[in-house]
């Protein structure tokens, strides 16, 4: 469990940290210049470490969740089941946002559509931060 949690926290640092840099560091500059190039450049660079980090999150997360609760109880209404459901819901949102960006936004990205991508980056960063909040809930036995 210690090694799983270690990898999970390492992946979380990469995933959340990368998106915060994108949101607060790269995006404002791109919006000011109405130029999607800085975002493109960052995504190309970050993808190579961000996607493996997300995969690590999913594998270690599902593994730890099954140590917390047998699969049959994941859809129950105990406090820990609620946390697992929260993680899975956020994972679904992350996948939808990722697919939407990859298939709909990025291929047709230009200065005009940049604010749309900006909103998208804000949402994915919020889900990343929410992952951390829900994760911390396991230690404290609930969401709040
Ligand atoms: C990018 C996505 C994710 C991030 C940023 C993230 C982040 C975190 C953080 C910061 C913790 C707190 C660990 C602690 O208490 O010290 C945590 C715990 C946990 N996460 Fe995630 N997580 C992510 C995805 C997932 C997924 C997909 C699952 C699958 C169900 C998951 C399951 C868990 C579990 C079971 C714990 C409790 C570990 C423990 O303390 O025993 N996580 N997560």
mmCIF file of C-alpha atoms and ligand atoms in Angstrom:
data_model
loop_
_atom_site.group_PDB
_atom_site.id
_atom_site.type_symbol
_atom_site.label_atom_id
_atom_site.label_comp_id
_atom_site.label_asym_id
_atom_site.label_seq_id
_atom_site.Cartn_x
_atom_site.Cartn_y
_atom_site.Cartn_z
ATOM 1 C CA UNK A 1 0.000 0.000 0.000
ATOM 2 C CA UNK A 2 2.849 2.381 0.793
ATOM 3 C CA UNK A 3 4.377 1.954 -2.693
ATOM 4 C CA UNK A 4 0.976 2.329 -4.347
ATOM 5 C CA UNK A 5 0.278 5.517 -2.411
ATOM 6 C CA UNK A 6 3.755 6.818 -3.208
ATOM 7 C CA UNK A 7 3.182 6.317 -6.950
ATOM 8 C CA UNK A 8 -0.321 7.780 -6.631
ATOM 9 C CA UNK A 9 1.006 10.919 -4.971
ATOM 10 C CA UNK A 10 3.822 11.228 -7.524
ATOM 11 C CA UNK A 11 1.300 10.948 -10.377
ATOM 12 C CA UNK A 12 -1.000 13.439 -8.639
ATOM 13 C CA UNK A 13 1.858 15.962 -8.385
ATOM 14 C CA UNK A 14 2.511 15.700 -12.120
ATOM 15 C CA UNK A 15 -1.153 15.802 -13.158
ATOM 16 C CA UNK A 16 -2.286 18.625 -10.887
ATOM 17 C CA UNK A 17 0.958 20.598 -11.082
ATOM 18 C CA UNK A 18 1.049 20.454 -14.883
ATOM 19 C CA UNK A 19 -2.518 21.712 -15.195
ATOM 20 C CA UNK A 20 -1.947 24.533 -12.717
ATOM 21 C CA UNK A 21 1.094 25.661 -14.737
ATOM 22 C CA UNK A 22 -1.012 25.487 -17.903
ATOM 23 C CA UNK A 23 -3.915 27.426 -16.366
ATOM 24 C CA UNK A 24 -1.987 30.133 -14.532
ATOM 25 C CA UNK A 25 1.263 30.267 -16.493
ATOM 26 C CA UNK A 26 0.710 29.419 -20.144
ATOM 27 C CA UNK A 27 -2.953 30.186 -20.831
ATOM 28 C CA UNK A 28 -3.001 33.888 -19.778
ATOM 29 C CA UNK A 29 -0.108 34.610 -22.119
ATOM 30 C CA UNK A 30 -1.836 32.813 -25.000
ATOM 31 C CA UNK A 31 -5.130 34.644 -24.346
ATOM 32 C CA UNK A 32 -3.407 38.036 -24.208
ATOM 33 C CA UNK A 33 -1.723 37.427 -27.565
ATOM 34 C CA UNK A 34 -4.779 35.604 -29.048
ATOM 35 C CA UNK A 35 -2.241 33.002 -30.083
ATOM 36 C CA UNK A 36 -2.807 29.276 -29.370
ATOM 37 C CA UNK A 37 0.839 28.435 -30.051
ATOM 38 C CA UNK A 38 2.095 28.540 -26.408
ATOM 39 C CA UNK A 39 -0.740 26.191 -25.369
ATOM 40 C CA UNK A 40 0.043 23.828 -28.257
ATOM 41 C CA UNK A 41 3.717 23.816 -27.385
ATOM 42 C CA UNK A 42 3.030 23.132 -23.713
ATOM 43 C CA UNK A 43 0.575 20.339 -24.504
ATOM 44 C CA UNK A 44 3.057 18.615 -26.802
ATOM 45 C CA UNK A 45 5.729 18.728 -24.144
ATOM 46 C CA UNK A 46 3.473 17.894 -21.212
ATOM 47 C CA UNK A 47 1.574 15.049 -22.894
ATOM 48 C CA UNK A 48 4.610 12.778 -22.692
ATOM 49 C CA UNK A 49 4.647 12.927 -18.925
ATOM 50 C CA UNK A 50 1.003 13.860 -18.182
ATOM 51 C CA UNK A 51 -0.666 10.885 -19.887
ATOM 52 C CA UNK A 52 1.605 8.279 -18.221
ATOM 53 C CA UNK A 53 0.931 10.080 -14.907
ATOM 54 C CA UNK A 54 -2.818 9.785 -15.435
ATOM 55 C CA UNK A 55 -2.462 6.088 -16.276
ATOM 56 C CA UNK A 56 -0.465 5.605 -13.049
ATOM 57 C CA UNK A 57 -3.294 7.385 -11.172
ATOM 58 C CA UNK A 58 -5.957 5.119 -12.596
ATOM 59 C CA UNK A 59 -4.032 1.867 -11.989
ATOM 60 C CA UNK A 60 -2.830 2.705 -8.460
ATOM 61 C CA UNK A 61 -6.181 4.364 -7.618
ATOM 62 C CA UNK A 62 -8.301 1.373 -8.642
ATOM 63 C CA UNK A 63 -5.871 -0.940 -6.871
ATOM 64 C CA UNK A 64 -6.022 1.039 -3.606
ATOM 65 C CA UNK A 65 -9.797 1.364 -3.880
ATOM 66 C CA UNK A 66 -10.064 -2.436 -4.007
ATOM 67 C CA UNK A 67 -7.906 -2.624 -0.860
ATOM 68 C CA UNK A 68 -10.283 -0.198 0.863
ATOM 69 C CA UNK A 69 -13.462 -1.917 -0.294
ATOM 70 C CA UNK A 70 -14.318 -5.166 -2.126
ATOM 71 C CA UNK A 71 -15.624 -4.380 -5.644
ATOM 72 C CA UNK A 72 -19.117 -5.556 -4.745
ATOM 73 C CA UNK A 73 -19.399 -2.660 -2.274
ATOM 74 C CA UNK A 74 -18.149 0.116 -4.572
ATOM 75 C CA UNK A 75 -21.672 1.160 -5.476
ATOM 76 C CA UNK A 76 -22.955 1.089 -1.891
ATOM 77 C CA UNK A 77 -23.653 4.118 0.282
ATOM 78 C CA UNK A 78 -20.942 3.863 2.943
ATOM 79 C CA UNK A 79 -18.675 6.933 3.302
ATOM 80 C CA UNK A 80 -15.742 5.142 1.619
ATOM 81 C CA UNK A 81 -17.970 3.910 -1.235
ATOM 82 C CA UNK A 82 -19.037 7.534 -1.768
ATOM 83 C CA UNK A 83 -15.375 8.516 -2.090
ATOM 84 C CA UNK A 84 -14.689 5.740 -4.605
ATOM 85 C CA UNK A 85 -17.764 6.871 -6.572
ATOM 86 C CA UNK A 86 -16.476 10.450 -6.445
ATOM 87 C CA UNK A 87 -13.139 9.334 -7.897
ATOM 88 C CA UNK A 88 -14.857 7.347 -10.643
ATOM 89 C CA UNK A 89 -17.159 10.265 -11.484
ATOM 90 C CA UNK A 90 -14.162 12.592 -11.754
ATOM 91 C CA UNK A 91 -12.403 10.020 -13.918
ATOM 92 C CA UNK A 92 -15.425 9.969 -16.251
ATOM 93 C CA UNK A 93 -15.402 13.778 -16.427
ATOM 94 C CA UNK A 94 -11.658 13.785 -17.121
ATOM 95 C CA UNK A 95 -12.131 11.299 -19.978
ATOM 96 C CA UNK A 96 -15.006 13.310 -21.489
ATOM 97 C CA UNK A 97 -13.124 16.601 -21.256
ATOM 98 C CA UNK A 98 -10.006 14.976 -22.715
ATOM 99 C CA UNK A 99 -11.865 13.430 -25.637
ATOM 100 C CA UNK A 100 -13.732 16.657 -26.339
ATOM 101 C CA UNK A 101 -10.477 18.640 -26.359
ATOM 102 C CA UNK A 102 -8.641 16.098 -28.478
ATOM 103 C CA UNK A 103 -11.385 15.514 -31.046
ATOM 104 C CA UNK A 104 -13.298 18.803 -31.157
ATOM 105 C CA UNK A 105 -11.167 21.685 -29.898
ATOM 106 C CA UNK A 106 -7.491 21.074 -30.612
ATOM 107 C CA UNK A 107 -7.776 20.112 -34.301
ATOM 108 C CA UNK A 108 -9.574 23.402 -35.088
ATOM 109 C CA UNK A 109 -7.801 25.614 -32.602
ATOM 110 C CA UNK A 110 -7.271 29.257 -33.567
ATOM 111 C CA UNK A 111 -7.173 32.624 -31.794
ATOM 112 C CA UNK A 112 -10.961 32.889 -31.792
ATOM 113 C CA UNK A 113 -11.593 29.498 -30.269
ATOM 114 C CA UNK A 114 -8.892 29.955 -27.640
ATOM 115 C CA UNK A 115 -11.297 31.149 -24.883
ATOM 116 C CA UNK A 116 -13.272 27.919 -25.377
ATOM 117 C CA UNK A 117 -10.111 25.925 -24.794
ATOM 118 C CA UNK A 118 -9.403 28.192 -21.805
ATOM 119 C CA UNK A 119 -12.733 27.236 -20.217
ATOM 120 C CA UNK A 120 -11.876 23.640 -20.887
ATOM 121 C CA UNK A 121 -8.460 23.998 -19.211
ATOM 122 C CA UNK A 122 -10.168 25.613 -16.202
ATOM 123 C CA UNK A 123 -12.621 22.701 -15.914
ATOM 124 C CA UNK A 124 -9.974 19.997 -16.205
ATOM 125 C CA UNK A 125 -7.829 21.773 -13.587
ATOM 126 C CA UNK A 126 -10.837 21.949 -11.251
ATOM 127 C CA UNK A 127 -11.447 18.217 -11.676
ATOM 128 C CA UNK A 128 -7.741 17.587 -10.986
ATOM 129 C CA UNK A 129 -7.930 19.586 -7.748
ATOM 130 C CA UNK A 130 -11.204 17.844 -6.846
ATOM 131 C CA UNK A 131 -9.421 14.477 -7.244
ATOM 132 C CA UNK A 132 -7.007 15.590 -4.513
ATOM 133 C CA UNK A 133 -9.848 16.729 -2.229
ATOM 134 C CA UNK A 134 -11.731 13.448 -2.604
ATOM 135 C CA UNK A 135 -8.443 11.533 -2.161
ATOM 136 C CA UNK A 136 -7.710 13.268 1.127
ATOM 137 C CA UNK A 137 -11.207 12.210 2.263
ATOM 138 C CA UNK A 138 -10.114 8.566 2.611
ATOM 139 C CA UNK A 139 -7.831 9.509 5.481
ATOM 140 C CA UNK A 140 -10.596 11.501 7.189
ATOM 141 C CA UNK A 141 -13.450 9.083 6.514
ATOM 142 C CA UNK A 142 -15.581 11.291 4.263
ATOM 143 C CA UNK A 143 -15.822 14.120 1.755
ATOM 144 C CA UNK A 144 -16.168 16.944 4.307
HETATM 145 C C1 LIG B 1 -5.471 12.596 -11.596
HETATM 146 C C2 LIG B 1 -6.204 11.826 -10.822
HETATM 147 C C3 LIG B 1 -6.034 11.648 -9.348
HETATM 148 C C4 LIG B 1 -5.427 12.468 -8.430
HETATM 149 C C5 LIG B 1 -4.785 13.812 -8.665
HETATM 150 C C6 LIG B 1 -5.540 11.802 -7.144
HETATM 151 C C7 LIG B 1 -5.045 12.298 -5.948
HETATM 152 C C8 LIG B 1 -5.105 11.673 -4.724
HETATM 153 C C9 LIG B 1 -4.575 12.173 -3.477
HETATM 154 C C10 LIG B 1 -3.806 13.477 -3.289
HETATM 155 C C11 LIG B 1 -4.840 11.274 -2.509
HETATM 156 C C12 LIG B 1 -4.541 11.439 -1.014
HETATM 157 C C13 LIG B 1 -3.675 10.346 -0.437
HETATM 158 C C14 LIG B 1 -3.513 10.484 1.061
HETATM 159 O O1 LIG B 1 -4.473 10.372 1.798
HETATM 160 O O2 LIG B 1 -2.379 10.692 1.508
HETATM 161 C C15 LIG B 1 -5.554 10.192 -3.141
HETATM 162 C C16 LIG B 1 -6.003 9.067 -2.502
HETATM 163 C C17 LIG B 1 -6.696 8.040 -3.097
HETATM 164 N N1 LIG B 1 -7.090 7.959 -4.429
HETATM 165 FE FE1 LIG B 1 -6.635 9.265 -5.886
HETATM 166 N N2 LIG B 1 -6.208 10.615 -7.313
HETATM 167 C C18 LIG B 1 -6.525 10.484 -8.642
HETATM 168 C C19 LIG B 1 -7.191 9.452 -9.246
HETATM 169 C C20 LIG B 1 -7.729 8.374 -8.594
HETATM 170 C C21 LIG B 1 -8.498 7.336 -9.222
HETATM 171 C C22 LIG B 1 -8.869 7.244 -10.694
HETATM 172 C C23 LIG B 1 -8.849 6.461 -8.248
HETATM 173 C C24 LIG B 1 -9.674 5.231 -8.469
HETATM 174 C C25 LIG B 1 -10.685 4.901 -7.791
HETATM 175 C C26 LIG B 1 -8.265 6.944 -7.001
HETATM 176 C C27 LIG B 1 -8.350 6.319 -5.761
HETATM 177 C C28 LIG B 1 -7.769 6.767 -4.597
HETATM 178 C C29 LIG B 1 -7.813 6.049 -3.330
HETATM 179 C C30 LIG B 1 -8.458 4.695 -3.072
HETATM 180 C C31 LIG B 1 -7.138 6.841 -2.383
HETATM 181 C C32 LIG B 1 -6.909 6.535 -0.905
HETATM 182 C C33 LIG B 1 -5.501 6.090 -0.682
HETATM 183 C C34 LIG B 1 -5.169 5.957 0.790
HETATM 184 O O3 LIG B 1 -4.830 6.953 1.426
HETATM 185 O O4 LIG B 1 -5.282 4.818 1.280
HETATM 186 N N3 LIG B 1 -7.590 8.120 -7.258
HETATM 187 N N4 LIG B 1 -5.715 10.451 -4.487
#
